[in-house]
Amino acid sequence: MSALLQVEGLSVQFATDRGPVRAVEDLSFSVAAGETVAMVGESGSGKSTAALSLLRLIEPAGGQVSAGRILFDDVDLLGLSSRQLRGVRGSRIGMIFQDPMMALNPIFTIGWQISESLREHLGLSRRAARDRTIELLQRVGIPAPEQRIDQYPHNLSGGMRQRVMIAMALACRPSLLIADEPTTALDVTVQAQVLALINTLKDEFGMAVLLITHDLGVVWETAQRVVVMYAGRKVEEGSVSDVFERPEHPYTRGLLKTARLTDDRAGPLVEIPGTVPNAFEMPHGCRFAPRCAQAFARCEDGVPPDIKVAVGHDVACLLAERAP
Amino acid sequence: MKSFLHFWRRFRRNRAALVALFVLLAITLIAIVGPYVYTVDPFEMMGRASTPPSKRFWLGTDVSGRDVLAGLIHGARVSLLIGVAASLCATLVGLIVGAVAGYYGRAVDNILMRCTDFFLTIPSFVFAVVLIAIFRPSVTNVTIAIGIVSWPPVARLVRAEFIAQREREYVLAARALGMSDIEIMIRQILPNALPPVIVVSSLLVATAILTESGLSFLGLSDPNVISWGYMIGVGRTVLRLAWWMPAIPGIAILVTVLCINLVGEGLNDALNPRVQRR
Amino acid sequence: MNAPLLRAQNLVKEFHTGGRWSGSAGVVHALSDVSFDIEPGETLAVVGESGCGKSTLARCVTALNLQTSGTLLIDGQNAQDLLRREPLRFRRMIQIVFQDPYASLNPRRTIQQSIGDALRLHRMCKSKEQRDAVTALLERVGLSSDYLGRYPHELSGGQRQRVAIARALAVQPRLMVCDEPVSALDVSIQAQIINLLKEIQKALGVAYLFISHNLALVRHISDRIAVMYLGQIVEIGPADAMRRNLLHPYSRALFAATPEIGRDKTAATPMLRGDVPSPINPPSGCRFHTRCPIARPRCAQEAPLLRELDGRQVRCHFAEEMLPAA
Ligand SMILES: Nc1ncnc2c1ncn2[C@@H]1O[C@H](COP(=O)(O)OP(=O)(O)O)[C@@H](O)[C@H]1O
Ligand SMILES: Nc1ncnc2c1ncn2[C@@H]1O[C@H](COP(=O)(O)OP(=O)(O)O)[C@@H](O)[C@H]1O
Ligand code: SF4
Ligand SMILES: [Mg+2]
Ligand SMILES: [Mg+2]
């Protein structure tokens, strides 16, 4: 069975004053229909760049896809004309962002923005689109949608705006939802609501979700599979239970240890020493090598290959070679 | 030093501003050393009145037979001097008023901004005319008058910058350390608020030169020194007979003001972090 | 008995917002009746969601804002009196570290200048020795003297936060208010900064008022914890007791909502309805009743008081129900 979304060898770079920044390098992963895949990594690890590239939204930001294929239902999105792409965006793939204010137009009512998308993609009449919009707002848990529909984005709280974004992304029942840190700007109690909402809607619509986050707790509680990113490269991929219980990459291990707070106050927290490498001075070999306690000479020679340590569990670390 | 180099790299990118800067430097150089090199007295009758440009008088003579080139060179000095001094004056007043209003807010802000608005509502040229009419027209008074009518926009800008900065956490940290208000304003906030102010005051130089020209055109400037505006005023009566007479200082003003504006724009691009590189 | 290092008594802070013409004029009840003690060398954590008044509390304690009413006692002395009589002494006792390391350092001053300002203002050393003193402080926070001449934009977020900590340490404060010092940092850097803070505490005996929105994190690192909701403390007590169990429905919901690795995914976590109400018109009675999973009619009418229960103080009429069945 082929995956709904199959990304192969995706590389994206930005041209800047100081030379090219290779924000994403040789990234491959897949999302099966109906599954939630989390992409996790620290800020600057290339998560947003990868997500935006999937819909070719990186070009306006100055980015350039330099290699790779993005197969969605076996069609390479990189080969589509911009008209064809518009048909995919919004109707077959929905997207939500960290800051809903960026995606919502402040001068139009939320109702207008949602129904416009319905009319464009589904060809609904004005009346029908409005009814559908109210239904959608109701569905994403916005109280009194008949009144809210005529309000402007700034009238809503952060949590409400994110719900509107979800309603908008789901308006045409896409088969894939890309959510780029949808809850990072929200408080935890509201985050829980929004994540639960995404989860129920996913089951209801049978949609797949690519959830981008930096919070391993969120990954654990919402995703089936996880892609761990570090400095623009995928370092580990696998099912959440495999990766969380048997992490193979030293970076994943470190992250999990820092994130797992025990209630005992005895020792200091586990930390990963050092900082993420500068985008202009990326190490030649494994990008984590300068911070890795287990690094050895060969780590600096070349980029470690993806090594399969279990079914569906890949690790880009030379240490994994030694494992049986 | 490092930050100056950085600034220069960014400034250099705007070609027009770079060219304008060199033109301005040339004009300034002429204004400073010109009178020593070309020693003709601009007020002395040198030949026949209203001769067109010739070998002897490169730019001709005016209605009283004075050398227009000499006037242009000496006038550059006065026009630039008044322009720069008036702009500095306005910037200083604007900085003080804006900083105090923006930093302290509340009642202080209210009072100072009411004053500023009052000055803003009076048409500035008319106001300058009235000021000169009351006081004797001398270079100093003209400079001060122009300064007085041009500070309000600076004050508003500085105030906005100070309001934006005063709640920033680095300012709070300075307050938490017990730093005095004066020191916070001068040492901490001012360097951060300065870039847009530099842009505006560079543009003020252009406005001040124009205002001064207007004043001397009306005969309201210092009668003892020659300025470009004065030369236009003199030439205006014979515009149809000797068009070059007002046109030459007019072009000088135009070029100078244009260059200042271009440089101001370049400064804006280079100093304003919001116009980031792509 | 000795006076505590800091005692906050019934702090109230209100902001007046909106113009007469905008129609949105109102009073923001940012802090309502907040009281607590901090003993020398201990960590009191304050947790709550955004807008519950944590930063306002930090600013009142550091006298960056003046409270509307209530008193602050430092070493038994009235803070306002102290601030009037000996402002520098007050400033030396309490320092603050902010959340956003990008905003808390002056972008136009070098690291040496920023830290040097603190040393100079409080005459912590002769001006000749300033460079050495700054170097020593940088080393204290794990940075080398290479950073002396750098500007903030040349540093990463974690490094800037270290500089901000060094600047606060420069005056040898007895209390450091840390307003979400790690919230803006990456996970792998958060642990570094928290460990640094703990290590400094061990070495210098400084007390912390540690503000955070992560209840799981503060249970790990603090001696006492206060949970805030809409400007009020709803539960405050020793971390040991709060680790054992949480008795206020809000503390529970907050803890449950924090995603945690390894937690049983199928277990239904009680989820709060809706958003935090506006502090301009806080709900009547218990401020939490609009979202509380166990609210009764009484909650909307009668405001609960903080009361002693199971080794901590709780502001809930029905907190007993949260006690584990005996
Ligand atoms: N518009 C841009 N121009 C230049 N570099 C960029 C741009 N957007 C992102 N980058 C760089 O790409 C890298 C990855 O960024 P991003 O995808 O936003 O990471 P994440 O979403 O994981 O935080 C970073 O090093 C960042 O500096
Ligand atoms: N200067 C101010 N003017 C008006 N309202 C304010 C001001 N500062 C804070 N507030 C309000 O006070 C409440 C508490 O804010 P804050 O202390 O910043 O919360 P927290 O730090 O917990 O997120 C918020 O509703 C906020 O909007
Ligand atoms: S007093 Fe009532 S509403 Fe408030 S927390 Fe307790 S049960 Fe909930
Ligand atoms: Mg991102
Ligand atoms: Mg805050």
PDB file of C-alpha atoms in Angstrom, chain B residues 16-153:
ATOM      1  CA  ALA B  16      21.043  56.645  -5.731  1.00  0.00           C
ATOM      2  CA  ALA B  17      21.777  57.479  -2.121  1.00  0.00           C
ATOM      3  CA  LEU B  18      25.464  56.799  -2.667  1.00  0.00           C
ATOM      4  CA  VAL B  19      25.664  59.141  -5.655  1.00  0.00           C
ATOM      5  CA  ALA B  20      23.638  61.755  -3.780  1.00  0.00           C
ATOM      6  CA  LEU B  21      26.012  61.488  -0.848  1.00  0.00           C
ATOM      7  CA  PHE B  22      28.995  62.245  -3.066  1.00  0.00           C
ATOM      8  CA  VAL B  23      27.206  65.194  -4.677  1.00  0.00           C
ATOM      9  CA  LEU B  24      26.370  66.517  -1.210  1.00  0.00           C
ATOM     10  CA  LEU B  25      29.948  66.098  -0.087  1.00  0.00           C
ATOM     11  CA  ALA B  26      31.071  68.024  -3.148  1.00  0.00           C
ATOM     12  CA  ILE B  27      28.597  70.829  -2.434  1.00  0.00           C
ATOM     13  CA  THR B  28      29.755  70.945   1.170  1.00  0.00           C
ATOM     14  CA  LEU B  29      33.348  71.088   0.059  1.00  0.00           C
ATOM     15  CA  ILE B  30      32.544  73.977  -2.265  1.00  0.00           C
ATOM     16  CA  ALA B  31      30.722  75.730   0.544  1.00  0.00           C
ATOM     17  CA  ILE B  32      33.694  75.367   2.858  1.00  0.00           C
ATOM     18  CA  VAL B  33      36.725  76.016   0.654  1.00  0.00           C
ATOM     19  CA  GLY B  34      35.053  77.660  -2.353  1.00  0.00           C
ATOM     20  CA  PRO B  35      35.139  81.209  -0.994  1.00  0.00           C
ATOM     21  CA  TYR B  36      38.913  80.929  -0.429  1.00  0.00           C
ATOM     22  CA  VAL B  37      39.556  79.662  -3.916  1.00  0.00           C
ATOM     23  CA  TYR B  38      37.142  81.854  -5.823  1.00  0.00           C
ATOM     24  CA  THR B  39      37.768  85.068  -3.958  1.00  0.00           C
ATOM     25  CA  VAL B  40      35.404  87.371  -5.828  1.00  0.00           C
ATOM     26  CA  ASP B  41      33.174  89.315  -3.429  1.00  0.00           C
ATOM     27  CA  PRO B  42      29.587  88.383  -4.228  1.00  0.00           C
ATOM     28  CA  PHE B  43      28.311  91.829  -3.228  1.00  0.00           C
ATOM     29  CA  GLU B  44      30.747  93.821  -5.371  1.00  0.00           C
ATOM     30  CA  MET B  45      29.789  95.151  -8.767  1.00  0.00           C
ATOM     31  CA  MET B  46      32.091  93.347 -11.134  1.00  0.00           C
ATOM     32  CA  GLY B  47      30.772  94.278 -14.553  1.00  0.00           C
ATOM     33  CA  ARG B  48      27.706  95.198 -16.571  1.00  0.00           C
ATOM     34  CA  ALA B  49      24.379  94.258 -15.149  1.00  0.00           C
ATOM     35  CA  SER B  50      22.556  91.195 -16.369  1.00  0.00           C
ATOM     36  CA  THR B  51      25.188  89.778 -18.673  1.00  0.00           C
ATOM     37  CA  PRO B  52      24.524  86.207 -19.746  1.00  0.00           C
ATOM     38  CA  PRO B  53      27.083  83.520 -18.907  1.00  0.00           C
ATOM     39  CA  SER B  54      30.354  84.250 -20.647  1.00  0.00           C
ATOM     40  CA  LYS B  55      34.069  83.523 -20.480  1.00  0.00           C
ATOM     41  CA  ARG B  56      34.575  86.199 -17.855  1.00  0.00           C
ATOM     42  CA  PHE B  57      31.466  85.527 -15.803  1.00  0.00           C
ATOM     43  CA  TRP B  58      30.836  81.825 -16.136  1.00  0.00           C
ATOM     44  CA  LEU B  59      27.355  82.150 -14.782  1.00  0.00           C
ATOM     45  CA  GLY B  60      26.742  85.731 -15.805  1.00  0.00           C
ATOM     46  CA  THR B  61      26.025  88.738 -13.630  1.00  0.00           C
ATOM     47  CA  ASP B  62      22.901  89.814 -11.852  1.00  0.00           C
ATOM     48  CA  VAL B  63      20.846  93.017 -12.047  1.00  0.00           C
ATOM     49  CA  SER B  64      23.523  94.929 -10.150  1.00  0.00           C
ATOM     50  CA  GLY B  65      26.406  93.450 -12.099  1.00  0.00           C
ATOM     51  CA  ARG B  66      27.456  91.081  -9.331  1.00  0.00           C
ATOM     52  CA  ASP B  67      29.120  87.783 -10.204  1.00  0.00           C
ATOM     53  CA  VAL B  68      26.497  85.006  -9.976  1.00  0.00           C
ATOM     54  CA  LEU B  69      29.140  82.297  -9.542  1.00  0.00           C
ATOM     55  CA  ALA B  70      30.532  84.106  -6.516  1.00  0.00           C
ATOM     56  CA  GLY B  71      27.012  84.371  -5.137  1.00  0.00           C
ATOM     57  CA  LEU B  72      26.400  80.715  -5.723  1.00  0.00           C
ATOM     58  CA  ILE B  73      29.550  79.680  -3.870  1.00  0.00           C
ATOM     59  CA  HIS B  74      29.119  82.023  -0.946  1.00  0.00           C
ATOM     60  CA  GLY B  75      25.398  81.301  -0.878  1.00  0.00           C
ATOM     61  CA  ALA B  76      26.080  77.598  -0.533  1.00  0.00           C
ATOM     62  CA  ARG B  77      27.791  78.366   2.725  1.00  0.00           C
ATOM     63  CA  VAL B  78      24.900  80.286   4.175  1.00  0.00           C
ATOM     64  CA  SER B  79      22.191  77.997   2.857  1.00  0.00           C
ATOM     65  CA  LEU B  80      23.907  74.865   4.118  1.00  0.00           C
ATOM     66  CA  LEU B  81      24.883  76.444   7.415  1.00  0.00           C
ATOM     67  CA  ILE B  82      21.377  77.610   8.152  1.00  0.00           C
ATOM     68  CA  GLY B  83      19.957  74.300   6.967  1.00  0.00           C
ATOM     69  CA  VAL B  84      22.194  72.199   9.173  1.00  0.00           C
ATOM     70  CA  ALA B  85      22.069  74.467  12.210  1.00  0.00           C
ATOM     71  CA  ALA B  86      18.316  74.827  12.098  1.00  0.00           C
ATOM     72  CA  SER B  87      17.905  71.079  11.744  1.00  0.00           C
ATOM     73  CA  LEU B  88      20.213  70.447  14.717  1.00  0.00           C
ATOM     74  CA  CYS B  89      18.290  72.988  16.717  1.00  0.00           C
ATOM     75  CA  ALA B  90      14.954  71.404  15.872  1.00  0.00           C
ATOM     76  CA  THR B  91      16.307  67.919  16.529  1.00  0.00           C
ATOM     77  CA  LEU B  92      17.620  68.887  19.932  1.00  0.00           C
ATOM     78  CA  VAL B  93      14.368  70.480  21.037  1.00  0.00           C
ATOM     79  CA  GLY B  94      12.375  67.630  19.528  1.00  0.00           C
ATOM     80  CA  LEU B  95      14.544  65.054  21.266  1.00  0.00           C
ATOM     81  CA  ILE B  96      14.162  66.641  24.667  1.00  0.00           C
ATOM     82  CA  VAL B  97      10.427  67.234  24.413  1.00  0.00           C
ATOM     83  CA  GLY B  98       9.729  63.850  22.815  1.00  0.00           C
ATOM     84  CA  ALA B  99      11.929  61.904  25.205  1.00  0.00           C
ATOM     85  CA  VAL B 100      10.439  63.442  28.322  1.00  0.00           C
ATOM     86  CA  ALA B 101       6.879  63.086  27.033  1.00  0.00           C
ATOM     87  CA  GLY B 102       7.357  59.520  25.869  1.00  0.00           C
ATOM     88  CA  TYR B 103       9.276  58.289  28.889  1.00  0.00           C
ATOM     89  CA  TYR B 104       7.140  59.810  31.614  1.00  0.00           C
ATOM     90  CA  GLY B 105       3.772  59.520  29.862  1.00  0.00           C
ATOM     91  CA  ARG B 106       0.583  60.556  31.633  1.00  0.00           C
ATOM     92  CA  ALA B 107       0.233  64.236  32.551  1.00  0.00           C
ATOM     93  CA  VAL B 108       3.717  65.242  31.410  1.00  0.00           C
ATOM     94  CA  ASP B 109       3.024  63.666  28.049  1.00  0.00           C
ATOM     95  CA  ASN B 110      -0.364  65.348  27.845  1.00  0.00           C
ATOM     96  CA  ILE B 111       0.980  68.810  28.482  1.00  0.00           C
ATOM     97  CA  LEU B 112       3.982  68.501  26.191  1.00  0.00           C
ATOM     98  CA  MET B 113       1.959  67.000  23.380  1.00  0.00           C
ATOM     99  CA  ARG B 114      -0.678  69.724  23.610  1.00  0.00           C
ATOM    100  CA  CYS B 115       2.160  72.237  23.141  1.00  0.00           C
ATOM    101  CA  THR B 116       3.521  70.260  20.233  1.00  0.00           C
ATOM    102  CA  ASP B 117       0.116  70.078  18.600  1.00  0.00           C
ATOM    103  CA  PHE B 118      -0.253  73.807  19.043  1.00  0.00           C
ATOM    104  CA  PHE B 119       2.973  74.403  17.128  1.00  0.00           C
ATOM    105  CA  LEU B 120       1.985  71.854  14.530  1.00  0.00           C
ATOM    106  CA  THR B 121      -1.318  73.526  13.722  1.00  0.00           C
ATOM    107  CA  ILE B 122       0.288  76.871  12.817  1.00  0.00           C
ATOM    108  CA  PRO B 123       1.467  76.845   9.198  1.00  0.00           C
ATOM    109  CA  SER B 124       5.195  76.754   9.707  1.00  0.00           C
ATOM    110  CA  PHE B 125       6.249  79.145   6.970  1.00  0.00           C
ATOM    111  CA  VAL B 126       3.805  81.809   8.114  1.00  0.00           C
ATOM    112  CA  PHE B 127       4.999  81.276  11.651  1.00  0.00           C
ATOM    113  CA  ALA B 128       8.604  81.708  10.576  1.00  0.00           C
ATOM    114  CA  VAL B 129       7.698  84.915   8.723  1.00  0.00           C
ATOM    115  CA  VAL B 130       6.032  86.271  11.853  1.00  0.00           C
ATOM    116  CA  LEU B 131       9.018  85.374  14.019  1.00  0.00           C
ATOM    117  CA  ILE B 132      11.459  87.062  11.665  1.00  0.00           C
ATOM    118  CA  ALA B 133       9.221  90.086  11.422  1.00  0.00           C
ATOM    119  CA  ILE B 134       9.250  90.411  15.192  1.00  0.00           C
ATOM    120  CA  PHE B 135      12.994  89.861  15.625  1.00  0.00           C
ATOM    121  CA  ARG B 136      15.728  91.320  13.490  1.00  0.00           C
ATOM    122  CA  PRO B 137      16.534  89.188  10.439  1.00  0.00           C
ATOM    123  CA  SER B 138      20.037  87.874  11.084  1.00  0.00           C
ATOM    124  CA  VAL B 139      21.572  84.510  10.313  1.00  0.00           C
ATOM    125  CA  THR B 140      21.167  83.444  13.950  1.00  0.00           C
ATOM    126  CA  ASN B 141      17.591  84.588  14.191  1.00  0.00           C
ATOM    127  CA  VAL B 142      16.637  82.980  10.916  1.00  0.00           C
ATOM    128  CA  THR B 143      18.210  79.737  12.071  1.00  0.00           C
ATOM    129  CA  ILE B 144      16.405  79.865  15.392  1.00  0.00           C
ATOM    130  CA  ALA B 145      13.115  80.756  13.751  1.00  0.00           C
ATOM    131  CA  ILE B 146      13.359  77.825  11.377  1.00  0.00           C
ATOM    132  CA  GLY B 147      14.361  75.572  14.260  1.00  0.00           C
ATOM    133  CA  ILE B 148      11.363  76.707  16.284  1.00  0.00           C
ATOM    134  CA  VAL B 149       8.927  75.914  13.508  1.00  0.00           C
ATOM    135  CA  SER B 150      10.375  72.513  12.678  1.00  0.00           C
ATOM    136  CA  TRP B 151      10.808  70.655  15.958  1.00  0.00           C
ATOM    137  CA  PRO B 152       7.254  69.344  16.488  1.00  0.00           C
ATOM    138  CA  PRO B 153       7.438  66.439  14.008  1.00  0.00           C
TER     139      PRO B 153
END
